[in-house]
C-alpha cells in the first residue's frame, strides 16, 4: 500500500504495455481496498487528490475518480525520451533549472494504465488537457526516487538516458516542491546479490572506476577519434547530472576532470592524443568546463580559467 509514481520509458511502454496495465490494476485495487489492517497510502492520497480535483471545478466526478488513482506517467505515445539532452546541453539558453523542470513535466505527464493510454480513455474521451496538473500533484508528495539497473553494458555517465529520466524526476520534484528527493539505485546486475544503494555511492563508484581510471583512459586512447569522443561525452553527461541533481556532482568532481583531462595528471600525453585524433573533443571539453564555471557550478582559480580560455581560443583558431 505504499504509494508510488511510476515513470517508465517509451521503450518499456511499447515492449511491455500489458505490464503497465497490470501495474495500473494493482494501484486501483489498492485504492479501492477498504481494509484497515494496514496503512493504505494509495487510498489516502487518491482520496485527497480526488477532493482537490473536484474542488477545482474543472472535472466531472467520473474523470476525477479515474485521474485520482492514476500513477503511471511518461511521454506521449509514439514519442521517446524526456528530450532534456539538448536543452541541458544548451546551457546558454537558461539560467534557472526550473525552466527544465517544467519541460520535463510538460513532456512526461501523459497518463497510462488499464483503460487509459496516452491520456486517452478507452471510451475515446481525451484527458490531455488535465495531465500536467495531475502529474505535478503527484510529484509534490514524492520523497524518494529509485532507478533499477541490471546491466554492466551501460553505466550512469556513459549515456544521457539515466540523467534524463532519474535526474529529470529529481529536478521536476525540486521544481514543484523546492527540494530534491532522496535518490536510490536498485542494483540487480548480480541476481545473487541484489542490493540498494544511494545514487551518490553508485555514481561515485562509476566515476572512480571508469573516468578517473587511467586504464579506462588508455582503452579510449587506443580507439583514436571515437575514444576521444567518449571522453568529451562523459564530460557532457556529467554536466547533465550537475544540472538535474546538483548535490550529486561535487566541486572536486570537476577539479578531477580538469586535472586528469586538461592538466594530464597521469602524464599520458593527452594533449598530443587529442591534437592528433580529435581536437574538437578537447575543445568541447574545455568549453564545457568554462561554461560550468560561468554557471557558478565550479569555481576554478583565475589562472585555471585563463589557461582554459587560451586553450579553447587556440583550438578554435586552429
Short mmCIF file of C-alpha atoms in Angstrom, two decimals:
data_model
loop_
_atom_site.label_atom_id
_atom_site.label_comp_id
_atom_site.label_asym_id
_atom_site.label_seq_id
_atom_site.Cartn_x
_atom_site.Cartn_y
_atom_site.Cartn_z
CA UNK A 1 0.00 0.00 0.00
CA UNK A 2 2.99 2.26 -0.41
CA UNK A 3 2.09 4.95 -2.94
CA UNK A 4 4.43 5.01 -5.93
CA UNK A 5 4.54 7.20 -9.04
CA UNK A 6 5.76 5.08 -11.95
CA UNK A 7 7.72 6.71 -14.79
CA UNK A 8 8.65 4.09 -17.43
CA UNK A 9 10.42 4.78 -20.72
CA UNK A 10 8.78 4.87 -24.13
CA UNK A 11 10.59 1.61 -24.90
CA UNK A 12 9.04 -0.08 -21.86
CA UNK A 13 5.67 1.23 -22.97
CA UNK A 14 5.99 -0.25 -26.44
CA UNK A 15 7.54 -3.59 -25.45
CA UNK A 16 5.54 -4.29 -22.28
CA UNK A 17 2.17 -2.49 -22.48
CA UNK A 18 0.49 -5.33 -20.59
CA UNK A 19 2.88 -4.78 -17.66
CA UNK A 20 1.85 -1.13 -17.38
CA UNK A 21 -1.80 -2.21 -17.45
CA UNK A 22 -1.09 -4.78 -14.71
CA UNK A 23 0.64 -2.17 -12.52
CA UNK A 24 -2.29 0.19 -13.00
CA UNK A 25 -4.76 -2.53 -11.97
CA UNK A 26 -2.72 -3.18 -8.82
CA UNK A 27 -2.75 0.52 -7.94
CA UNK A 28 -6.52 0.77 -8.40
CA UNK A 29 -7.08 -2.41 -6.39
CA UNK A 30 -5.11 -0.88 -3.53
CA UNK A 31 -7.02 2.37 -3.94
CA UNK A 32 -10.35 0.55 -3.61
CA UNK A 33 -9.30 -1.59 -0.63
CA UNK A 34 -11.26 -0.52 2.46
CA UNK A 35 -9.39 -2.83 4.86
CA UNK A 36 -7.90 -1.08 7.89
CA UNK A 37 -5.42 -3.83 8.80
CA UNK A 38 -2.53 -1.85 7.32
CA UNK A 39 -1.94 1.80 6.40
CA UNK A 40 -3.07 2.39 2.81
CA UNK A 41 -1.26 5.41 1.44
CA UNK A 42 -2.54 4.73 -2.08
CA UNK A 43 -6.14 5.09 -0.92
CA UNK A 44 -5.42 8.06 1.35
CA UNK A 45 -3.59 10.03 -1.31
CA UNK A 46 -6.13 9.15 -4.01
CA UNK A 47 -8.94 10.48 -1.82
CA UNK A 48 -7.01 13.71 -1.26
CA UNK A 49 -6.33 14.09 -4.99
CA UNK A 50 -9.99 13.37 -5.80
CA UNK A 51 -11.17 16.07 -3.42
CA UNK A 52 -8.62 18.52 -4.80
CA UNK A 53 -9.70 17.84 -8.38
CA UNK A 54 -13.41 18.22 -7.52
CA UNK A 55 -12.79 21.42 -5.59
CA UNK A 56 -11.16 22.99 -8.65
CA UNK A 57 -14.44 22.75 -10.55
CA UNK A 58 -12.66 21.60 -13.71
CA UNK A 59 -13.51 17.90 -13.55
CA UNK A 60 -16.51 15.64 -13.64
CA UNK A 61 -16.81 13.15 -10.82
CA UNK A 62 -16.10 10.31 -13.25
CA UNK A 63 -12.92 11.92 -14.59
CA UNK A 64 -11.74 12.85 -11.10
CA UNK A 65 -12.20 9.24 -9.95
CA UNK A 66 -10.08 7.92 -12.81
CA UNK A 67 -7.38 10.55 -12.50
CA UNK A 68 -7.09 10.42 -8.71
CA UNK A 69 -5.82 6.81 -8.86
CA UNK A 70 -3.57 7.30 -11.92
CA UNK A 71 0.13 6.91 -11.09
CA UNK A 72 1.81 5.98 -14.39
CA UNK A 73 3.21 8.91 -16.37
CA UNK A 74 5.55 9.12 -19.35
CA UNK A 75 5.91 10.66 -22.79
CA UNK A 76 3.15 10.78 -25.39
CA UNK A 77 2.51 7.62 -27.42
CA UNK A 78 4.77 7.48 -30.47
CA UNK A 79 7.48 9.63 -28.85
CA UNK A 80 10.55 8.62 -26.87
CA UNK A 81 12.53 10.12 -24.02
CA UNK A 82 12.19 13.28 -21.92
CA UNK A 83 14.23 15.13 -24.60
CA UNK A 84 16.18 17.01 -21.96
CA UNK A 85 19.59 16.28 -23.50
CA UNK A 86 19.67 19.19 -25.97
CA UNK A 87 18.12 21.81 -23.63
CA UNK A 88 20.50 20.86 -20.81
CA UNK A 89 23.47 20.97 -23.17
CA UNK A 90 22.35 24.39 -24.48
CA UNK A 91 23.08 25.88 -21.08
CA UNK A 92 23.42 29.38 -22.52
CA UNK A 93 19.64 29.40 -23.11
CA UNK A 94 18.64 29.11 -19.45
CA UNK A 95 19.90 30.39 -16.12
CA UNK A 96 17.46 28.59 -13.82
CA UNK A 97 16.82 24.85 -13.97
CA UNK A 98 13.15 25.47 -13.13
CA UNK A 99 12.65 26.01 -16.85
CA UNK A 100 13.98 22.50 -17.46
CA UNK A 101 11.86 21.05 -14.65
CA UNK A 102 8.72 22.43 -16.27
CA UNK A 103 9.89 20.99 -19.60
CA UNK A 104 10.16 17.54 -18.01
CA UNK A 105 6.67 17.83 -16.52
CA UNK A 106 5.24 19.00 -19.84
CA UNK A 107 6.89 16.18 -21.74
CA UNK A 108 6.36 13.31 -19.29
CA UNK A 109 2.85 13.94 -17.96
CA UNK A 110 0.86 11.66 -20.29
CA UNK A 111 -1.24 9.18 -18.30
CA UNK A 112 -1.16 5.42 -18.91
CA UNK A 113 -2.93 2.41 -17.47
CA UNK A 114 -5.65 -0.16 -17.92
CA UNK A 115 -8.32 1.71 -19.83
CA UNK A 116 -6.31 4.92 -20.33
CA UNK A 117 -3.44 5.26 -22.77
CA UNK A 118 -1.52 8.42 -23.54
CA UNK A 119 -4.21 10.36 -21.60
CA UNK A 120 -6.99 8.94 -23.80
CA UNK A 121 -9.70 6.79 -22.25
CA UNK A 122 -10.93 3.60 -23.90
CA UNK A 123 -14.23 5.42 -24.44
CA UNK A 124 -12.41 7.89 -26.68
CA UNK A 125 -12.52 10.78 -24.22
CA UNK A 126 -9.26 12.73 -24.27
CA UNK A 127 -7.92 13.92 -20.88
CA UNK A 128 -4.78 15.51 -22.30
CA UNK A 129 -5.65 18.96 -21.01
CA UNK A 130 -5.73 17.68 -17.42
CA UNK A 131 -2.50 15.69 -17.25
CA UNK A 132 0.14 18.29 -16.35
CA UNK A 133 -1.65 19.47 -13.22
CA UNK A 134 -2.20 15.87 -12.13
CA UNK A 135 1.47 14.95 -12.61
CA UNK A 136 2.56 17.95 -10.55
CA UNK A 137 0.10 17.00 -7.80
CA UNK A 138 1.68 13.53 -7.62
CA UNK A 139 5.23 14.88 -7.74
CA UNK A 140 4.50 17.20 -4.83
CA UNK A 141 4.35 14.20 -2.47
CA UNK A 142 7.41 12.33 -3.76
CA UNK A 143 10.00 11.72 -1.04
CA UNK A 144 12.38 9.37 -2.87
CA UNK A 145 13.18 8.36 -6.44
CA UNK A 146 14.54 4.92 -7.39
CA UNK A 147 16.12 3.68 -10.63
CA UNK A 148 16.74 -0.01 -11.36
CA UNK A 149 19.81 -1.20 -13.24
CA UNK A 150 20.61 -4.77 -14.30
CA UNK A 151 23.31 -4.37 -16.95
CA UNK A 152 27.07 -3.89 -16.91
CA UNK A 153 26.95 -2.76 -20.52
CA UNK A 154 25.61 0.71 -19.75
CA UNK A 155 26.54 2.93 -16.84
CA UNK A 156 25.00 6.10 -15.45
CA UNK A 157 27.50 8.51 -17.05
CA UNK A 158 28.21 6.94 -20.44
CA UNK A 159 24.81 7.87 -21.91
CA UNK A 160 22.17 10.55 -21.44
CA UNK A 161 19.20 8.30 -20.64
CA UNK A 162 19.66 7.94 -16.89
CA UNK A 163 20.13 11.61 -16.08
CA UNK A 164 17.20 12.45 -18.33
CA UNK A 165 14.84 10.03 -16.53
CA UNK A 166 16.10 9.71 -12.96
CA UNK A 167 17.75 13.12 -12.85
CA UNK A 168 14.75 14.61 -14.62
CA UNK A 169 12.42 13.25 -11.94
CA UNK A 170 14.61 14.73 -9.22
CA UNK A 171 14.64 18.09 -10.99
CA UNK A 172 10.88 18.02 -11.60
CA UNK A 173 10.18 17.27 -7.92
CA UNK A 174 12.53 20.13 -6.96
CA UNK A 175 10.70 22.44 -9.37
CA UNK A 176 7.37 21.59 -7.74
CA UNK A 177 8.46 21.40 -4.09
CA UNK A 178 11.76 23.28 -3.83
CA UNK A 179 13.66 20.18 -2.70
CA UNK A 180 15.37 17.27 -4.44
CA UNK A 181 14.04 13.87 -3.26
CA UNK A 182 16.33 11.20 -1.87
CA UNK A 183 17.80 9.24 -4.77
CA UNK A 184 18.48 5.50 -4.85
CA UNK A 185 19.60 2.72 -7.21
CA UNK A 186 18.39 -0.86 -7.05
CA UNK A 187 21.25 -2.89 -8.46
CA UNK A 188 20.30 -6.25 -9.97
CA UNK A 189 23.40 -6.80 -12.10
CA UNK A 190 24.25 -9.84 -9.99
CA UNK A 191 20.97 -11.71 -9.40
CA UNK A 192 22.51 -13.48 -6.40
CA UNK A 193 23.50 -10.22 -4.72
CA UNK A 194 20.84 -7.64 -5.49
CA UNK A 195 21.24 -4.52 -3.41
CA UNK A 196 20.04 -0.98 -2.87
CA UNK A 197 22.49 1.90 -2.68
CA UNK A 198 22.29 5.66 -2.71
CA UNK A 199 22.66 7.28 -6.10
CA UNK A 200 25.65 9.16 -4.69
CA UNK A 201 27.53 5.96 -3.82
CA UNK A 202 26.70 4.26 -7.12
CA UNK A 203 27.62 7.37 -9.11
CA UNK A 204 30.90 7.95 -7.24
CA UNK A 205 31.98 4.36 -7.81
CA UNK A 206 31.43 4.69 -11.56
CA UNK A 207 33.41 7.93 -11.66
CA UNK A 208 36.39 6.35 -9.88
CA UNK A 209 36.41 3.02 -11.72
CA UNK A 210 35.93 4.44 -15.22
CA UNK A 211 36.53 8.10 -15.87
CA UNK A 212 39.19 8.74 -13.22
CA UNK A 213 40.87 5.43 -14.02
CA UNK A 214 43.98 5.59 -16.27
CA UNK A 215 43.23 2.09 -17.57
CA UNK A 216 39.87 3.28 -18.93
CA UNK A 217 41.59 6.30 -20.49
CA UNK A 218 44.20 4.02 -22.08
CA UNK A 219 41.39 1.95 -23.59
CA UNK A 220 39.81 5.08 -25.04
CA UNK A 221 43.13 6.30 -26.43
CA UNK A 222 43.51 3.01 -28.30
CA UNK A 223 40.29 3.86 -30.17
CA UNK A 224 41.56 7.17 -31.55
CA UNK A 225 38.86 9.58 -32.68
CA UNK A 226 35.94 7.70 -31.12
CA UNK A 227 37.80 7.25 -27.83
CA UNK A 228 38.38 11.00 -27.58
CA UNK A 229 34.68 11.49 -28.32
CA UNK A 230 33.79 9.26 -25.35
CA UNK A 231 35.91 11.47 -23.06
CA UNK A 232 34.03 14.53 -24.30
CA UNK A 233 30.68 12.78 -23.92
CA UNK A 234 31.49 11.81 -20.35
CA UNK A 235 32.02 15.48 -19.50
CA UNK A 236 28.75 16.44 -21.18
CA UNK A 237 26.83 13.72 -19.32
CA UNK A 238 28.47 14.83 -16.06
CA UNK A 239 27.01 18.25 -16.81
CA UNK A 240 23.62 16.58 -17.25
CA UNK A 241 23.84 15.24 -13.71
CA UNK A 242 25.15 18.56 -12.42
CA UNK A 243 22.06 20.22 -13.85
CA UNK A 244 19.44 17.72 -12.73
CA UNK A 245 20.87 16.66 -9.34
CA UNK A 246 23.33 19.43 -8.35
CA UNK A 247 24.28 17.89 -4.98
CA UNK A 248 25.46 14.74 -6.75
CA UNK A 249 28.40 16.34 -8.60
CA UNK A 250 30.88 17.95 -6.22
CA UNK A 251 33.39 20.71 -6.74
CA UNK A 252 36.05 18.03 -6.51
CA UNK A 253 34.43 16.09 -9.38
CA UNK A 254 35.05 19.00 -11.76
CA UNK A 255 38.53 19.53 -10.31
CA UNK A 256 39.34 15.90 -11.10
CA UNK A 257 38.09 16.28 -14.67
CA UNK A 258 40.33 19.32 -15.11
CA UNK A 259 43.37 17.67 -13.52
CA UNK A 260 43.04 14.43 -15.48
CA UNK A 261 41.88 15.59 -18.92
CA UNK A 262 43.35 19.09 -19.15
CA UNK A 263 46.41 19.06 -16.86
CA UNK A 264 47.06 15.36 -17.71
CA UNK A 265 47.96 14.45 -14.13
CA UNK A 266 48.67 10.82 -15.14
CA UNK A 267 51.17 12.06 -17.77
CA UNK A 268 49.50 10.07 -20.55
CA UNK A 269 50.18 12.53 -23.38
CA UNK A 270 46.52 13.52 -23.66
CA UNK A 271 47.13 16.88 -25.37
CA UNK A 272 49.06 15.20 -28.17
CA UNK A 273 46.43 12.47 -28.35
CA UNK A 274 43.58 14.98 -28.74
CA UNK A 275 45.53 17.11 -31.24
CA UNK A 276 46.30 14.14 -33.46
CA UNK A 277 42.99 12.27 -33.18
CA UNK A 278 40.12 14.61 -32.29
CA UNK A 279 40.91 18.22 -31.35
CA UNK A 280 37.17 19.02 -31.41
CA UNK A 281 36.62 16.73 -28.42
CA UNK A 282 39.27 18.58 -26.43
CA UNK A 283 37.76 21.90 -27.48
CA UNK A 284 34.27 20.83 -26.40
CA UNK A 285 35.60 19.52 -23.09
CA UNK A 286 37.33 22.83 -22.35
CA UNK A 287 34.20 24.72 -23.39
CA UNK A 288 32.03 22.70 -21.02
CA UNK A 289 34.41 23.34 -18.13
CA UNK A 290 34.35 27.08 -18.84
CA UNK A 291 30.55 27.08 -19.07
CA UNK A 292 30.30 25.13 -15.82
CA UNK A 293 32.36 27.83 -14.15
CA UNK A 294 30.24 30.57 -15.74
CA UNK A 295 27.11 28.91 -14.36
CA UNK A 296 28.67 29.08 -10.88
CA UNK A 297 28.70 25.28 -10.58
CA UNK A 298 32.50 25.03 -10.46
CA UNK A 299 34.96 27.54 -9.01
CA UNK A 300 38.43 27.20 -10.56
CA UNK A 301 41.19 29.72 -9.89
CA UNK A 302 41.57 32.67 -12.24
CA UNK A 303 44.77 31.12 -13.53
CA UNK A 304 42.94 27.88 -14.39
CA UNK A 305 40.21 29.81 -16.21
CA UNK A 306 42.74 31.84 -18.19
CA UNK A 307 44.56 28.67 -19.26
CA UNK A 308 41.28 27.09 -20.34
CA UNK A 309 40.29 30.18 -22.32
CA UNK A 310 43.67 30.26 -24.07
CA UNK A 311 43.44 26.57 -24.92
CA UNK A 312 39.88 26.99 -26.20
CA UNK A 313 40.73 30.05 -28.34
CA UNK A 314 43.79 28.39 -29.83
CA UNK A 315 41.76 25.31 -30.67
CA UNK A 316 39.03 27.34 -32.38
CA UNK A 317 41.63 29.26 -34.41
CA UNK A 318 43.41 26.06 -35.43
#
